[in-house]
Amino acid sequence: MKTLSARYRQAHKEAYWAIGLALAYFLWWYVSAYGFAPAINDLSMPTLYFGFPLWFLLSCIVGPIVFTILCALMVKFIYRDLPLEITDDKPHE
């Protein structure tokens, strides 16, 4: 990636992936935390998985592990090491 415009394209691609992953994590957390939580007027003890209620297990334990792995994969396969030297888009005559 020698040209500035190619670096900008790569930077925009990386930014879109990062924003998408952050939004996906928020959606995961919101759905698992509020979707699997018991109703407010339900005072019975929830079913426990590994000692945790399902909503907590999914939103606070499984979610961060899954999205940390996804973040590592994103850095490995999508992000590129870019040089910091600036070169012109147009070749010199």
GROMACS .gro file of N, CA and C in nm:
model
  279
    1MET      N    1   0.084  -0.117   0.000
    1MET     CA    2   0.000   0.000   0.000
    1MET      C    3   0.087   0.122   0.000
    2LYS      N    4   0.121   0.164  -0.117
    2LYS     CA    5   0.213   0.275  -0.130
    2LYS      C    6   0.141   0.409  -0.137
    3THR      N    7   0.018   0.411  -0.185
    3THR     CA    8  -0.048   0.539  -0.205
    3THR      C    9  -0.134   0.575  -0.084
    4LEU      N   10  -0.155   0.704  -0.071
    4LEU     CA   11  -0.234   0.754   0.040
    4LEU      C   12  -0.380   0.710   0.029
    5SER      N   13  -0.434   0.710  -0.092
    5SER     CA   14  -0.574   0.669  -0.109
    5SER      C   15  -0.593   0.521  -0.074
    6ALA      N   16  -0.496   0.437  -0.104
    6ALA     CA   17  -0.506   0.296  -0.067
    6ALA      C   18  -0.504   0.279   0.085
    7ARG      N   19  -0.425   0.362   0.150
    7ARG     CA   20  -0.422   0.356   0.298
    7ARG      C   21  -0.554   0.402   0.357
    8TYR      N   22  -0.613   0.505   0.298
    8TYR     CA   23  -0.743   0.551   0.347
    8TYR      C   24  -0.850   0.445   0.326
    9ARG      N   25  -0.848   0.378   0.212
    9ARG     CA   26  -0.945   0.270   0.189
    9ARG      C   27  -0.930   0.161   0.295
   10GLN      N   28  -0.806   0.123   0.324
   10GLN     CA   29  -0.782   0.020   0.424
   10GLN      C   30  -0.825   0.069   0.563
   11ALA      N   31  -0.796   0.194   0.594
   11ALA     CA   32  -0.835   0.249   0.725
   11ALA      C   33  -0.986   0.254   0.740
   12HIS      N   34  -1.056   0.291   0.634
   12HIS     CA   35  -1.203   0.291   0.639
   12HIS      C   36  -1.258   0.151   0.654
   13LYS      N   37  -1.200   0.055   0.585
   13LYS     CA   38  -1.242  -0.084   0.596
   13LYS      C   39  -1.225  -0.133   0.740
   14GLU      N   40  -1.111  -0.104   0.800
   14GLU     CA   41  -1.085  -0.145   0.938
   14GLU      C   42  -1.180  -0.077   1.035
   15ALA      N   43  -1.209   0.051   1.011
   15ALA     CA   44  -1.301   0.124   1.099
   15ALA      C   45  -1.441   0.067   1.090
   16TYR      N   46  -1.488   0.034   0.969
   16TYR     CA   47  -1.622  -0.024   0.954
   16TYR      C   48  -1.631  -0.159   1.024
   17TRP      N   49  -1.529  -0.241   1.013
   17TRP     CA   50  -1.528  -0.371   1.081
   17TRP      C   51  -1.530  -0.352   1.232
   18ALA      N   52  -1.452  -0.257   1.283
   18ALA     CA   53  -1.448  -0.234   1.428
   18ALA      C   54  -1.582  -0.183   1.480
   19ILE      N   55  -1.645  -0.092   1.407
   19ILE     CA   56  -1.776  -0.041   1.448
   19ILE      C   57  -1.880  -0.153   1.440
   20GLY      N   58  -1.874  -0.233   1.334
   20GLY     CA   59  -1.968  -0.346   1.321
   20GLY      C   60  -1.954  -0.446   1.434
   21LEU      N   61  -1.830  -0.477   1.472
   21LEU     CA   62  -1.808  -0.571   1.581
   21LEU      C   63  -1.856  -0.512   1.714
   22ALA      N   64  -1.835  -0.384   1.736
   22ALA     CA   65  -1.882  -0.319   1.859
   22ALA      C   66  -2.034  -0.320   1.865
   23LEU      N   67  -2.101  -0.292   1.753
   23LEU     CA   68  -2.247  -0.295   1.751
   23LEU      C   69  -2.300  -0.437   1.769
   24ALA      N   70  -2.233  -0.535   1.711
   24ALA     CA   71  -2.273  -0.674   1.729
   24ALA      C   72  -2.258  -0.716   1.874
   25TYR      N   73  -2.152  -0.672   1.940
   25TYR     CA   74  -2.133  -0.704   2.082
   25TYR      C   75  -2.242  -0.641   2.166
   26PHE      N   76  -2.276  -0.514   2.139
   26PHE     CA   77  -2.383  -0.450   2.213
   26PHE      C   78  -2.515  -0.523   2.193
   27LEU      N   79  -2.543  -0.561   2.069
   27LEU     CA   80  -2.666  -0.634   2.040
   27LEU      C   81  -2.667  -0.769   2.113
   28TRP      N   82  -2.555  -0.841   2.111
   28TRP     CA   83  -2.543  -0.968   2.184
   28TRP      C   84  -2.572  -0.946   2.333
   29TRP      N   85  -2.507  -0.846   2.391
   29TRP     CA   86  -2.523  -0.820   2.533
   29TRP      C   87  -2.667  -0.783   2.566
   30TYR      N   88  -2.726  -0.695   2.487
   30TYR     CA   89  -2.862  -0.648   2.514
   30TYR      C   90  -2.963  -0.762   2.505
   31VAL      N   91  -2.953  -0.841   2.398
   31VAL     CA   92  -3.048  -0.951   2.379
   31VAL      C   93  -3.031  -1.058   2.487
   32SER      N   94  -2.907  -1.092   2.518
   32SER     CA   95  -2.887  -1.197   2.618
   32SER      C   96  -2.916  -1.148   2.759
   33ALA      N   97  -2.886  -1.023   2.790
   33ALA     CA   98  -2.911  -0.972   2.925
   33ALA      C   99  -3.059  -0.947   2.949
   34TYR      N  100  -3.128  -0.888   2.853
   34TYR     CA  101  -3.268  -0.856   2.874
   34TYR      C  102  -3.362  -0.961   2.817
   35GLY      N  103  -3.319  -1.033   2.717
   35GLY     CA  104  -3.406  -1.134   2.656
   35GLY      C  105  -3.418  -1.261   2.739
   36PHE      N  106  -3.311  -1.297   2.810
   36PHE     CA  107  -3.314  -1.419   2.890
   36PHE      C  108  -3.336  -1.391   3.038
   37ALA      N  109  -3.348  -1.266   3.079
   37ALA     CA  110  -3.371  -1.233   3.219
   37ALA      C  111  -3.515  -1.268   3.255
   38PRO      N  112  -3.536  -1.310   3.379
   38PRO     CA  113  -3.674  -1.341   3.420
   38PRO      C  114  -3.758  -1.213   3.428
   39ALA      N  115  -3.888  -1.230   3.421
   39ALA     CA  116  -3.978  -1.117   3.431
   39ALA      C  117  -3.964  -1.052   3.569
   40ILE      N  118  -3.998  -0.926   3.578
   40ILE     CA  119  -3.982  -0.851   3.703
   40ILE      C  120  -4.067  -0.910   3.815
   41ASN      N  121  -4.188  -0.953   3.784
   41ASN     CA  122  -4.276  -1.006   3.888
   41ASN      C  123  -4.253  -1.155   3.914
   42ASP      N  124  -4.157  -1.218   3.848
   42ASP     CA  125  -4.124  -1.359   3.870
   42ASP      C  126  -4.021  -1.368   3.982
   43LEU      N  127  -4.063  -1.412   4.100
   43LEU     CA  128  -3.975  -1.416   4.216
   43LEU      C  129  -3.914  -1.554   4.239
   44SER      N  130  -3.941  -1.649   4.150
   44SER     CA  131  -3.885  -1.783   4.167
   44SER      C  132  -3.736  -1.783   4.130
   45MET      N  133  -3.665  -1.880   4.184
   45MET     CA  134  -3.522  -1.892   4.157
   45MET      C  135  -3.501  -1.938   4.013
   46PRO      N  136  -3.419  -1.866   3.933
   46PRO     CA  137  -3.398  -1.908   3.794
   46PRO      C  138  -3.313  -2.035   3.788
   47THR      N  139  -3.322  -2.104   3.675
   47THR     CA  140  -3.238  -2.222   3.652
   47THR      C  141  -3.093  -2.176   3.640
   48LEU      N  142  -3.003  -2.245   3.707
   48LEU     CA  143  -2.863  -2.206   3.706
   48LEU      C  144  -2.782  -2.298   3.616
   49TYR      N  145  -2.689  -2.239   3.543
   49TYR     CA  146  -2.596  -2.311   3.457
   49TYR      C  147  -2.456  -2.275   3.506
   50PHE      N  148  -2.381  -2.373   3.552
   50PHE     CA  149  -2.248  -2.349   3.610
   50PHE      C  150  -2.255  -2.250   3.726
   51GLY      N  151  -2.366  -2.246   3.795
   51GLY     CA  152  -2.384  -2.157   3.909
   51GLY      C  153  -2.433  -2.018   3.875
   52PHE      N  154  -2.463  -1.993   3.747
   52PHE     CA  155  -2.509  -1.860   3.705
   52PHE      C  156  -2.643  -1.871   3.634
   53PRO      N  157  -2.727  -1.767   3.645
   53PRO     CA  158  -2.847  -1.764   3.561
   53PRO      C  159  -2.807  -1.751   3.414
   54LEU      N  160  -2.890  -1.801   3.325
   54LEU     CA  161  -2.857  -1.803   3.182
   54LEU      C  162  -2.827  -1.664   3.126
   55TRP      N  163  -2.904  -1.564   3.166
   55TRP     CA  164  -2.883  -1.429   3.113
   55TRP      C  165  -2.745  -1.377   3.152
   56PHE      N  166  -2.701  -1.403   3.273
   56PHE     CA  167  -2.570  -1.357   3.318
   56PHE      C  168  -2.458  -1.435   3.248
   57LEU      N  169  -2.476  -1.564   3.237
   57LEU     CA  170  -2.376  -1.648   3.172
   57LEU      C  171  -2.353  -1.604   3.028
   58LEU      N  172  -2.460  -1.580   2.954
   58LEU     CA  173  -2.447  -1.540   2.813
   58LEU      C  174  -2.395  -1.398   2.797
   59SER      N  175  -2.445  -1.305   2.876
   59SER     CA  176  -2.410  -1.165   2.854
   59SER      C  177  -2.277  -1.124   2.918
   60CYS      N  178  -2.240  -1.185   3.029
   60CYS     CA  179  -2.121  -1.139   3.102
   60CYS      C  180  -2.004  -1.236   3.100
   61ILE      N  181  -2.024  -1.359   3.058
   61ILE     CA  182  -1.914  -1.455   3.056
   61ILE      C  183  -1.888  -1.505   2.913
   62VAL      N  184  -1.990  -1.559   2.849
   62VAL     CA  185  -1.972  -1.614   2.714
   62VAL      C  186  -1.950  -1.502   2.612
   63GLY      N  187  -2.028  -1.394   2.621
   63GLY     CA  188  -2.016  -1.284   2.526
   63GLY      C  189  -1.878  -1.223   2.518
   64PRO      N  190  -1.818  -1.183   2.630
   64PRO     CA  191  -1.683  -1.127   2.621
   64PRO      C  192  -1.580  -1.225   2.566
   65ILE      N  193  -1.592  -1.352   2.599
   65ILE     CA  194  -1.498  -1.451   2.545
   65ILE      C  195  -1.513  -1.462   2.393
   66VAL      N  196  -1.637  -1.475   2.347
   66VAL     CA  197  -1.663  -1.488   2.203
   66VAL      C  198  -1.615  -1.365   2.128
   67PHE      N  199  -1.645  -1.247   2.179
   67PHE     CA  200  -1.609  -1.126   2.105
   67PHE      C  201  -1.461  -1.091   2.119
   68THR      N  202  -1.395  -1.138   2.221
   68THR     CA  203  -1.249  -1.124   2.227
   68THR      C  204  -1.185  -1.209   2.119
   69ILE      N  205  -1.235  -1.330   2.101
   69ILE     CA  206  -1.184  -1.418   1.995
   69ILE      C  207  -1.213  -1.357   1.857
   70LEU      N  208  -1.335  -1.305   1.838
   70LEU     CA  209  -1.368  -1.240   1.711
   70LEU      C  210  -1.280  -1.118   1.685
   71CYS      N  211  -1.250  -1.043   1.788
   71CYS     CA  212  -1.162  -0.927   1.773
   71CYS      C  213  -1.022  -0.970   1.732
   72ALA      N  214  -0.972  -1.076   1.794
   72ALA     CA  215  -0.839  -1.126   1.757
   72ALA      C  216  -0.837  -1.175   1.613
   73LEU      N  217  -0.944  -1.242   1.570
   73LEU     CA  218  -0.952  -1.288   1.431
   73LEU      C  219  -0.960  -1.169   1.335
   74MET      N  220  -1.033  -1.066   1.374
   74MET     CA  221  -1.045  -0.947   1.290
   74MET      C  222  -0.908  -0.881   1.274
   75VAL      N  223  -0.832  -0.870   1.381
   75VAL     CA  224  -0.700  -0.809   1.373
   75VAL      C  225  -0.607  -0.895   1.288
   76LYS      N  226  -0.618  -1.026   1.299
   76LYS     CA  227  -0.529  -1.115   1.225
   76LYS      C  228  -0.559  -1.115   1.075
   77PHE      N  229  -0.687  -1.115   1.037
   77PHE     CA  230  -0.723  -1.134   0.896
   77PHE      C  231  -0.765  -1.006   0.823
   78ILE      N  232  -0.809  -0.903   0.892
   78ILE     CA  233  -0.861  -0.785   0.823
   78ILE      C  234  -0.766  -0.666   0.835
   79TYR      N  235  -0.709  -0.647   0.952
   79TYR     CA  236  -0.618  -0.534   0.971
   79TYR      C  237  -0.486  -0.561   0.899
   80ARG      N  238  -0.427  -0.454   0.846
   80ARG     CA  239  -0.300  -0.464   0.774
   80ARG      C  240  -0.197  -0.374   0.840
   81ASP      N  241  -0.074  -0.415   0.835
   81ASP     CA  242   0.036  -0.332   0.883
   81ASP      C  243   0.069  -0.232   0.774
   82LEU      N  244   0.047  -0.104   0.801
   82LEU     CA  245   0.067   0.000   0.700
   82LEU      C  246   0.191   0.082   0.732
   83PRO      N  247   0.271   0.114   0.631
   83PRO     CA  248   0.386   0.202   0.656
   83PRO      C  249   0.338   0.345   0.682
   84LEU      N  250   0.415   0.418   0.758
   84LEU     CA  251   0.377   0.554   0.792
   84LEU      C  252   0.435   0.658   0.697
   85GLU      N  253   0.522   0.616   0.607
   85GLU     CA  254   0.579   0.710   0.511
   85GLU      C  255   0.473   0.751   0.410
   86ILE      N  256   0.474   0.877   0.372
   86ILE     CA  257   0.376   0.929   0.276
   86ILE      C  258   0.440   0.932   0.139
   87THR      N  259   0.371   0.872   0.042
   87THR     CA  260   0.412   0.881  -0.097
   87THR      C  261   0.299   0.940  -0.177
   88ASP      N  262   0.332   1.004  -0.287
   88ASP     CA  263   0.230   1.066  -0.372
   88ASP      C  264   0.149   0.962  -0.447
   89ASP      N  265   0.022   0.998  -0.477
   89ASP     CA  266  -0.061   0.913  -0.560
   89ASP      C  267  -0.013   0.912  -0.704
   90LYS      N  268   0.041   1.025  -0.749
   90LYS     CA  269   0.085   1.038  -0.887
   90LYS      C  270   0.236   1.016  -0.894
   91PRO      N  271   0.282   0.940  -0.990
   91PRO     CA  272   0.429   0.921  -1.004
   91PRO      C  273   0.493   1.051  -1.050
   92HIS      N  274   0.616   1.072  -1.007
   92HIS     CA  275   0.691   1.192  -1.051
   92HIS      C  276   0.737   1.176  -1.194
   93GLU      N  277   0.738   1.286  -1.267
   93GLU     CA  278   0.779   1.282  -1.408
   93GLU      C  279   0.928   1.298  -1.422
   0.00000   0.00000   0.00000
